[in-house]
XYZ file of C-alpha atoms in Angstrom:
529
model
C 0.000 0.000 0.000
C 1.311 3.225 -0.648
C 1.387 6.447 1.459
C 0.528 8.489 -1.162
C 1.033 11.930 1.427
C 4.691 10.408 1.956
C 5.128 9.720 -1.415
C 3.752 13.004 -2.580
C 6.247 14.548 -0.389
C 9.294 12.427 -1.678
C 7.774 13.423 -5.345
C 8.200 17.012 -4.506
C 11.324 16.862 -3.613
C 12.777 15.412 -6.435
C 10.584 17.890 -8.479
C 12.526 20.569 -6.841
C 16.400 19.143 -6.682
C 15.704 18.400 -10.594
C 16.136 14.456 -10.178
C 13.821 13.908 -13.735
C 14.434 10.240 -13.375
C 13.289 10.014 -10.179
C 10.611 12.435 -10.577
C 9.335 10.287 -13.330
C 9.535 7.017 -11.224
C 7.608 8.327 -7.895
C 4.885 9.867 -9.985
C 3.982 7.084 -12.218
C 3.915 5.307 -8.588
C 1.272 7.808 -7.876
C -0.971 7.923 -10.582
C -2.129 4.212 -10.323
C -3.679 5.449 -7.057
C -4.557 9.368 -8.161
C -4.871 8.998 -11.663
C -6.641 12.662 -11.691
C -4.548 14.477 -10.009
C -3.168 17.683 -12.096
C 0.373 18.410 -9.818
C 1.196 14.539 -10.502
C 0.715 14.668 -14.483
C 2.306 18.484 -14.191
C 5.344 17.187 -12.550
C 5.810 13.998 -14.520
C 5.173 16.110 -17.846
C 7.732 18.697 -16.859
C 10.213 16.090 -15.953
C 9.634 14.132 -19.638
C 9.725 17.806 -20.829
C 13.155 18.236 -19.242
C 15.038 15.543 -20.592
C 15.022 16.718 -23.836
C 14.615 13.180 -25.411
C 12.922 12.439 -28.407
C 11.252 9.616 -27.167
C 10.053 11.278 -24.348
C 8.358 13.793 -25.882
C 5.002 11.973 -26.560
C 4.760 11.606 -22.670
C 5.422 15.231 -21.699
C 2.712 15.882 -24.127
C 0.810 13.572 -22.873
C 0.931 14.607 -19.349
C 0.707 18.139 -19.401
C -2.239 18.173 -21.427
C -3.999 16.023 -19.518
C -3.062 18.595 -16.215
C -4.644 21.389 -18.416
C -7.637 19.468 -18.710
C -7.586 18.659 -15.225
C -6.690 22.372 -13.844
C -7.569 24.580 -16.976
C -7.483 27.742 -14.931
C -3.114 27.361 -14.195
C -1.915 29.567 -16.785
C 1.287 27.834 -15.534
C 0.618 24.436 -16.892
C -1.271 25.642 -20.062
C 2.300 27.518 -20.533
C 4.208 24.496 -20.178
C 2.071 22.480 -22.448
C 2.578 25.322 -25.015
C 6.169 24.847 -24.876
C 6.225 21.102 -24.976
C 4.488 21.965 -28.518
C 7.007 24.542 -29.536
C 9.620 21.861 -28.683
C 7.918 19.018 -30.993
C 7.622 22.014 -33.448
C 3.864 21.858 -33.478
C 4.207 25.831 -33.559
C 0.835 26.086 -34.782
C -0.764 24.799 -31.723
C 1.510 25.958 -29.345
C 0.977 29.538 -30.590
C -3.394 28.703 -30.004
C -2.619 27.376 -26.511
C 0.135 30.165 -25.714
C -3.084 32.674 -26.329
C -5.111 30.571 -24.316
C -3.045 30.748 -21.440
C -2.558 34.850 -21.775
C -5.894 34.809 -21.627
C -5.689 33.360 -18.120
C -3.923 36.617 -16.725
C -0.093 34.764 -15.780
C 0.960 36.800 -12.615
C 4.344 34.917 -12.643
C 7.060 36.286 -14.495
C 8.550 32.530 -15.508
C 4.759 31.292 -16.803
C 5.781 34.791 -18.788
C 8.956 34.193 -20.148
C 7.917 30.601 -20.885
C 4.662 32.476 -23.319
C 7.820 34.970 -25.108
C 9.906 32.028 -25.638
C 6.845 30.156 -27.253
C 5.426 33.072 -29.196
C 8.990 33.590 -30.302
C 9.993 30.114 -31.821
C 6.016 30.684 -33.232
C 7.346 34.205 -35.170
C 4.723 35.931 -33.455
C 6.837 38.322 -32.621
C 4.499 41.250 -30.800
C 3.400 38.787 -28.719
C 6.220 37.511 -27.814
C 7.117 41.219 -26.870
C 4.630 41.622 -24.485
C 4.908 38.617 -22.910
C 8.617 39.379 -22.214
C 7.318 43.181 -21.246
C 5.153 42.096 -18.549
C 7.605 39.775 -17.502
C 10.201 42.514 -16.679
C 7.250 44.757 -15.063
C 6.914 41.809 -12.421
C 10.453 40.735 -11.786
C 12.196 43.775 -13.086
C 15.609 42.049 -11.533
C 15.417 38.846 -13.368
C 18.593 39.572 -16.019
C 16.606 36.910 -18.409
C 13.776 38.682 -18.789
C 15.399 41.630 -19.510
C 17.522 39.748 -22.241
C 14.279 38.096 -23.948
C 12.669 41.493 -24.387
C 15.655 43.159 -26.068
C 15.715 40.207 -28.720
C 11.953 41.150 -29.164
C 11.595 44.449 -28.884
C 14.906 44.236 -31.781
C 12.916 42.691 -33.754
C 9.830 45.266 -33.677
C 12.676 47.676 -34.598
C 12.888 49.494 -31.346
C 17.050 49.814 -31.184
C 16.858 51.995 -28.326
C 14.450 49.750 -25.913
C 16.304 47.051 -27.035
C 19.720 48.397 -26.094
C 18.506 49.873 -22.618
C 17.025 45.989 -21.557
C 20.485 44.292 -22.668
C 22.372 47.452 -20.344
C 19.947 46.266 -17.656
C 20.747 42.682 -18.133
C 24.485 43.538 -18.019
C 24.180 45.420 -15.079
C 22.104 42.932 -13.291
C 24.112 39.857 -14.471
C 27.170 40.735 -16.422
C 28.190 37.182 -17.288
C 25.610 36.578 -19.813
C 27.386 36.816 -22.609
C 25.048 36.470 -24.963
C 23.656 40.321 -23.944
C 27.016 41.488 -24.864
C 26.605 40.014 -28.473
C 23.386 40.647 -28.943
C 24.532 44.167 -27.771
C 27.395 44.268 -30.475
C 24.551 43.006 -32.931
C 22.423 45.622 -32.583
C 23.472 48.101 -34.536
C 27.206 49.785 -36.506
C 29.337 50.489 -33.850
C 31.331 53.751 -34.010
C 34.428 55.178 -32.757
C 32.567 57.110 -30.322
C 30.211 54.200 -29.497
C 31.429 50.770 -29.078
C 31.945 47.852 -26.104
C 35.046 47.139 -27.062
C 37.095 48.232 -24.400
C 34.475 46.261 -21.635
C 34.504 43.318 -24.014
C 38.220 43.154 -23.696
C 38.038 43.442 -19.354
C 35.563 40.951 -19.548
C 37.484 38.578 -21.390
C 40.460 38.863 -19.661
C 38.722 38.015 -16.204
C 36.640 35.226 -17.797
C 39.490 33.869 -20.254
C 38.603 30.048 -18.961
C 35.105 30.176 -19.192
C 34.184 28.758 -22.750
C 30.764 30.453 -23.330
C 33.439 33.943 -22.683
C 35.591 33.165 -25.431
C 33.233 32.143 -27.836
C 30.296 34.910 -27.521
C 32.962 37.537 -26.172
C 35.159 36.784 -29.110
C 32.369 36.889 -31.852
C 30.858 39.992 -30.470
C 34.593 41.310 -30.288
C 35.285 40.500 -33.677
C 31.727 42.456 -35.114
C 32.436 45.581 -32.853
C 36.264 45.619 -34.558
C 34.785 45.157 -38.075
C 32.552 47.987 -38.040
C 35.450 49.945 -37.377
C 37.628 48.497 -39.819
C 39.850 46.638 -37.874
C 40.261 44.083 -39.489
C 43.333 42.209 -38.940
C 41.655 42.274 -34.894
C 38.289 41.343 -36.196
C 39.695 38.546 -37.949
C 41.877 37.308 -35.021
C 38.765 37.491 -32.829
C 36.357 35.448 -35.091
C 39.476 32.958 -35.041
C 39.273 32.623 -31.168
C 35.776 32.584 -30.763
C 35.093 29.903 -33.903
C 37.602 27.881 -32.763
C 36.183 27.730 -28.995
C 32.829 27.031 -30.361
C 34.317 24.079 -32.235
C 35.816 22.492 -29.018
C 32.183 22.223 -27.514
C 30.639 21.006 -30.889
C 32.807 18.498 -32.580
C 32.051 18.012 -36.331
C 33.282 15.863 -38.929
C 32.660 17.040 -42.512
C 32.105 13.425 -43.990
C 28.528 13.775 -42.318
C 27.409 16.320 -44.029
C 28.958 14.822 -47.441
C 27.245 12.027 -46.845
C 23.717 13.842 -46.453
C 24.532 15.326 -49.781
C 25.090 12.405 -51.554
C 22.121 10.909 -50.365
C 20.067 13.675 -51.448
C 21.312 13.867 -54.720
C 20.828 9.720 -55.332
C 16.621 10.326 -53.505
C 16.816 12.384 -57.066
C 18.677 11.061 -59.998
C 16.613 12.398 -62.697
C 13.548 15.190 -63.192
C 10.306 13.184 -61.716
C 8.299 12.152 -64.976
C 4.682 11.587 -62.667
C 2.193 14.144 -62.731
C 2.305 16.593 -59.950
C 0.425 15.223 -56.823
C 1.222 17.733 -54.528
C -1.334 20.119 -52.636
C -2.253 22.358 -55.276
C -2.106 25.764 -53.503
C -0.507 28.676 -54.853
C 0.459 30.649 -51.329
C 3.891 29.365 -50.290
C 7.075 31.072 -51.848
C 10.438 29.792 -50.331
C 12.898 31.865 -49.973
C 16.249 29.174 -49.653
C 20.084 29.224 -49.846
C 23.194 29.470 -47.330
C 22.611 31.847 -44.412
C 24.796 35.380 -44.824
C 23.683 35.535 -48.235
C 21.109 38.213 -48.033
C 17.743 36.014 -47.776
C 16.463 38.718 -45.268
C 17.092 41.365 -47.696
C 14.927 39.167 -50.287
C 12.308 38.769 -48.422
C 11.804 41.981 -47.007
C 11.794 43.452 -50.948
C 9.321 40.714 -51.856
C 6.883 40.925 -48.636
C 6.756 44.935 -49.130
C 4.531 43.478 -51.877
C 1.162 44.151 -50.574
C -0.538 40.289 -51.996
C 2.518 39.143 -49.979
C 3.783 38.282 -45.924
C 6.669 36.890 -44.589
C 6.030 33.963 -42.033
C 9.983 34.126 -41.246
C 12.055 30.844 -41.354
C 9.755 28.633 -40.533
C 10.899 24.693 -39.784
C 7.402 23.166 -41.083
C 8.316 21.410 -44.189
C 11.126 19.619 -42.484
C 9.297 18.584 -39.581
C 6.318 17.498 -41.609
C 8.219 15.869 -43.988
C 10.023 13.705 -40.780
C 6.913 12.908 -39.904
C 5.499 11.569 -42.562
C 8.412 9.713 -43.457
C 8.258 7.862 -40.717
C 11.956 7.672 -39.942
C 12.923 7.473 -36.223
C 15.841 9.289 -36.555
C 17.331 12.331 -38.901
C 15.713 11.639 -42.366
C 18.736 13.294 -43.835
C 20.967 11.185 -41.634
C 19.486 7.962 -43.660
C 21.941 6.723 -46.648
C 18.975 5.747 -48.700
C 16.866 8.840 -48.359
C 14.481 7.800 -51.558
C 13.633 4.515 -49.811
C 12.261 5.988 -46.881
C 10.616 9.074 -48.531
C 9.001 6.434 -51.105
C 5.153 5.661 -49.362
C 5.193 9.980 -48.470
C 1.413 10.978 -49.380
C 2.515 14.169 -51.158
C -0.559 15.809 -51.421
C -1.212 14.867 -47.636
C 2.111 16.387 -46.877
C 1.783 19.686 -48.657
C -1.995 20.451 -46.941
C -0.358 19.761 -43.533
C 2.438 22.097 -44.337
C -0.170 24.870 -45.643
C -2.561 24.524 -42.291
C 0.375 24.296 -40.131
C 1.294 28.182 -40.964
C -2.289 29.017 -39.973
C -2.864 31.681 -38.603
C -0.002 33.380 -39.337
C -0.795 32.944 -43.293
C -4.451 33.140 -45.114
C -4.940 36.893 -44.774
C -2.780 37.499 -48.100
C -2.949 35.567 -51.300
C 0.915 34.412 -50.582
C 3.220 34.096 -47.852
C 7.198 33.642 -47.859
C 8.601 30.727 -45.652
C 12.678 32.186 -45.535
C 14.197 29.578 -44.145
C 17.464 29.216 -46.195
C 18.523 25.388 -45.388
C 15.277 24.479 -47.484
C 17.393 24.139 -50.046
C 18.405 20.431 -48.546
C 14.406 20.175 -48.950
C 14.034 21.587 -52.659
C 13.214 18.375 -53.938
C 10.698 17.307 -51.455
C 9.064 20.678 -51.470
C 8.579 20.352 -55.378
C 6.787 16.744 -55.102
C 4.569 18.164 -52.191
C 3.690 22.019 -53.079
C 3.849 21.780 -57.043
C 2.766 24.929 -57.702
C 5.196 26.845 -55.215
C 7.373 29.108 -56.132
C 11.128 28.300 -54.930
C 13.640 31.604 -54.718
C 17.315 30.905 -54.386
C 19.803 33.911 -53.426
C 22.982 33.442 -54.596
C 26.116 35.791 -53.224
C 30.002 35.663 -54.462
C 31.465 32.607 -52.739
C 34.253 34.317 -50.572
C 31.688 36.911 -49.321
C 29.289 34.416 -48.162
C 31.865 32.154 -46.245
C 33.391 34.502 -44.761
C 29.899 35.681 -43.832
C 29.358 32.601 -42.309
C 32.472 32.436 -40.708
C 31.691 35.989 -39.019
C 28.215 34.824 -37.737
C 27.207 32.934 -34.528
C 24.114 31.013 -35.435
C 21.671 29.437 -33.729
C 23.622 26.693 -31.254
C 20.974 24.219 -30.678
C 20.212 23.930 -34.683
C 22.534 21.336 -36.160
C 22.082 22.731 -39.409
C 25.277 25.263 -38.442
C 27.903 22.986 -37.400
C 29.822 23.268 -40.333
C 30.209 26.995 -39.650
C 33.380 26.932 -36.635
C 36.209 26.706 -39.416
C 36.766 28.349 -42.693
C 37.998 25.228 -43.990
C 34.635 23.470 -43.140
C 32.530 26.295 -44.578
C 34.421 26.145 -47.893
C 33.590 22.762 -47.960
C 30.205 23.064 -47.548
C 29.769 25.843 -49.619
C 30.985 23.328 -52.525
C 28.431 20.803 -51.545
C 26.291 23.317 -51.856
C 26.800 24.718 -54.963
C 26.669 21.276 -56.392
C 23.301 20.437 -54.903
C 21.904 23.554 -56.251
C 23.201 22.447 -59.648
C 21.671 18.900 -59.399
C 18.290 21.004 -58.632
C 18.898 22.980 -61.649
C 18.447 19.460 -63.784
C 16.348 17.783 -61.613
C 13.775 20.420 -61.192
C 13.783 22.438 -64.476
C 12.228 25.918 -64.056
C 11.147 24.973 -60.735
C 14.120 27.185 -58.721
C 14.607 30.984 -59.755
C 17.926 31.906 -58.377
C 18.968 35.631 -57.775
C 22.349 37.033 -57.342
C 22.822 39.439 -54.343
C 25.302 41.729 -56.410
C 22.568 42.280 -58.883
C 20.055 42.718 -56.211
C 21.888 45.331 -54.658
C 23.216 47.309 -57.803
C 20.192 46.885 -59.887
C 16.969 46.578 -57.419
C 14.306 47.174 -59.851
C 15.251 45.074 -62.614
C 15.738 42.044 -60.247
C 12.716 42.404 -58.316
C 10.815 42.392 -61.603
C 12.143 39.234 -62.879
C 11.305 38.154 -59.001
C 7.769 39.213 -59.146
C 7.275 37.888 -62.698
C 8.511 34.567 -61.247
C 6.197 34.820 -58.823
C 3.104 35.598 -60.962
C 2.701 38.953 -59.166
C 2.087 41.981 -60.603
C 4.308 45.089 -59.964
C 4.178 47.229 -57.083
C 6.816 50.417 -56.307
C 6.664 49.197 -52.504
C 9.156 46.534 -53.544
C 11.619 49.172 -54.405
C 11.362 50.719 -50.586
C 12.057 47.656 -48.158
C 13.365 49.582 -45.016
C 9.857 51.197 -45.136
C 8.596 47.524 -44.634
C 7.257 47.487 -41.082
C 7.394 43.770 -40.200
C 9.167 42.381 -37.500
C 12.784 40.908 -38.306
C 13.542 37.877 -36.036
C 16.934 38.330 -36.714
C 19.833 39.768 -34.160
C 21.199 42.152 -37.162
C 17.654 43.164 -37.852
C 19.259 47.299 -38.216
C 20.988 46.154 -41.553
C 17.630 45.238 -43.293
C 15.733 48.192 -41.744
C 18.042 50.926 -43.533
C 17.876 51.790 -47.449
C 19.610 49.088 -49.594
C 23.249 49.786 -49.542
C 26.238 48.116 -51.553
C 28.701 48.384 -48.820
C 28.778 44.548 -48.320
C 29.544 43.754 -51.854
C 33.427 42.515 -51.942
C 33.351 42.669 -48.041
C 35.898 39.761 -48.306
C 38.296 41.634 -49.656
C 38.894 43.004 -45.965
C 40.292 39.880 -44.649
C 41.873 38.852 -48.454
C 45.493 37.731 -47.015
C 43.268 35.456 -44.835
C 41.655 33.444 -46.963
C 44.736 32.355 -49.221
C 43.516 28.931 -48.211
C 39.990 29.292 -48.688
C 40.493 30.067 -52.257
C 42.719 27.529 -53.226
C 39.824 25.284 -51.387
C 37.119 26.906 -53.872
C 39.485 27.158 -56.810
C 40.042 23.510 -56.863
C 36.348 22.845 -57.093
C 36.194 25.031 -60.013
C 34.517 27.877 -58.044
C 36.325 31.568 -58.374
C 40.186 31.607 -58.928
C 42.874 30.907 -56.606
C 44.876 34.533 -57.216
């Protein structure tokens, strides 16, 4: 018989010294004598929730909806169940339940930041906002909160609220580093304003602390590029990169691999009639981050019959899905195998509703999430009538782009990104994927180059919009006037007129990159000298 008061207690306990397993154990102990008990299913849910394993995440699901049913007034666990969404990238429902609990009235400044975090990772971006903002009203201390509203009140385009909140997060915790880059980030620093000289104390106290010399470093190396140091900006990225690469250990031949794979899933155009969903909405914006997709899609969603949804992860997750494969579908060696039973049309409606609501209200929406061009193929067979945008940029500009750039660390889609070495060899696979799409899918993929975009905006963004089947509208020439969030740290670059400054940017670290371009050269990509 068990003394479910003492074993309550012991439940507790664990709950609060984080012992998951244990938690997990004591209240499935419980529940086969309170089976209706919302704290049990809470706990248990948070602790599958905590793990972070795949498998587990039916369970947390599981558990902490069943506590909303059970409690439907705790904003708290409404929040959590939200989040458990977000994390199985069901963004679509977690933004409907993270309304529902808003709705509630959260008094708690964690059920808060939980509801940013969720709205966030949803690209609802002014709700995310004032999540975060009441957040920091209640616990006006908590360094977090103060972070998570400068990333969203950057995005709104509110500089200056955004670089107050990361001052107050300094102030009240000045070891999180990512303030400081996020500070660096925020806009062109000047000789007269700059972090550099803090940056550089900070480092030097916190030399041994990895997270330091990785986010210190990068943020370092940004603040000396805008003022045309160069040789330090350089050295900085070097440090910072190479730190990053100690706590995320990568071997190339992966991602080689994946390529391969994706190229044999396709070895010739697809001679069956399209099954796809036949919607017209979607318009992908895809290609290799630091090329100037952001740019792209703000010219193209100034269109009126146009919005951006941001980089959404939908297609890949749905596609995952409906594969069937347990683990990384691009992991598999015989991708075409397990995409072979796929119900394409099935596939492309699930993608469609799973950007409602954030879509619908114009006749097309852009889904900018670059690394869809791993998915080109996939998003042909499903969507057969979308439109597919590639941006193209000079090879050495965008490695070194992506060399200069921290991206997100809990993506694996950015591990190449830590050495130049590794970048140049990815940029090859890419380039030779994109070529494969070019037979594969004829007509399907209307690539852009950034240089032209940038020298010649009107002329491009009418062979874009005639791509697109949209008519022409001046708004397209007038992006920074484009009021739409930007859920991007460097959202100040696309918010100002379209400038040419970045064109030949390599050329700044040239003597650097000797190796690089002997890497590309030998691929038949630019010239070695």
């Amino acid at each position: 018989m068990i003394d479910s008061t003492r074993a309550y207690t012991k439940l507790v306990a664990a709950f609060n010294q984080n012992d998951w397993p244990r938690v997990q154990q004591r209240a499935v102990q419980l529940l086969t004598i309170a089976p209706n008990d919302a704290r049990v299913h809470f706990m248990v849910g948070i602790a599958c929730l905590q793990t972070q394993q795949v498998q587990q995440m039916p369970k947390a699901l599981e558990h902490l909806l069943k506590a909303t049913h059970l409690e439907p007034r705790r904003a708290d666990y409404v929040a959590q169940y939200a989040k458990a969404l977000a994390q199985t990238r069901r963004f679509r429902e977690a933004r409907l339940v993270a309304d529902r609990a808003m709705t509630l009235s959260p008094n708690d400044a964690m059920t808060l930041d939980t509801l940013g975090m969720v709205y966030r990772h949803a690209n609802a971006l002014m709700q995310s906002a004032n999540a975060f903002r009441r957040a920091v009203v209640l616990s006006p201390e908590h360094a977090i909160a103060r972070l998570n509203l400068a990333y969203a009140l950057n995005a709104l385009g509110d500089t200056e609220g955004a670089e107050q909140e990361l001052e107050a997060c300094i102030r009240l915790e000045p070891r999180h580093w990512y303030a400081h880059l996020l500070l660096a980030q925020l806009q062109r620093q000047t000789t007269g304003h700059n972090h550099i000289v803090r940056l550089h104390e900070l480092l030097q106290r916190h030399g041994d602390d990895p997270g330091a010399q990785l986010l210190l470093n990068i943020a370092l190396g940004k603040e000396c590029d805008d003022l045309a140091d160069y040789p330090a900006a350089f050295k900085h990225y070097t440090h910072g990169k190479a730190a990053g690469r100690r706590m995320r250990p990568y071997a190339f031949a992966r991602d080689e691999t994946m390529f391969d794979a994706l190229i044999r899933a396709f070895p010739a155009a697809d001679a069956e009639t399209a099954t796809g969903d036949p919607t017209r909405e979607p318009i992908f914006i895809i290609g290799l981050p630091r090329t100037g997709t952001t740019l792209l899609d703000r010219i193209l969603s100034s269109h009126p019959d146009v919005c951006s949804t941001g980089e959404l992860q939908n297609f890949p997750t749905l596609l995952q899905r409906a594969s069937g494969c347990p683990a990384a579908l691009l992991g598999e060696a015989d991708i075409a195998a397990r995409t072979r039973h796929v119900d394409w049309q099935q596939l492309g409606a699930a993608y469609l509703a799973s950007t409602r609501p954030a879509t619908g209200e114009t006749p097309r929406f852009i889904d900018k999430m670059p690394h869809n061009f791993l998915y080109a193929g996939f998003i042909a067979r499903a969507l057969p009538n979308a439109k597919i945008v590639c941006l193209r940029r000079d090879p050495l500009d965008t490695c070194i782009g992506n060399f200069r750039h921290l991206f997100e660390q809990t993506s694996g889609f950015y591990d190449y990104s830590f050495g130049l070495d590794d970048i140049g060899r990815y940029y090859i696979q890419f380039d030779r994927l994109l070529a494969h799409w070019r037979k594969v899918l004829p007509g399907r993929i209307h690539e852009v180059q950034y240089e032209s975009l940038v020298e010649n905006t009107e002329a491009a963004a009418r062979e874009l919009l005639d791509f697109c089947e949209l008519p022409w509208n001046d708004a397209c020439l007038r992006p920074e006037s484009n009021a739409a969030p930007v859920n991007t740290p460097n959202a100040w670059q696309v918010r100002t007129s379209i400038y040419r400054d970045a064109v030949g940017h390599w050329r700044h670290y040239e003597n650097q990159l000797r190796d690089l371009r002997w890497l590309l050269a030998g691929a038949g990509i630019g010239k070695a000298d």
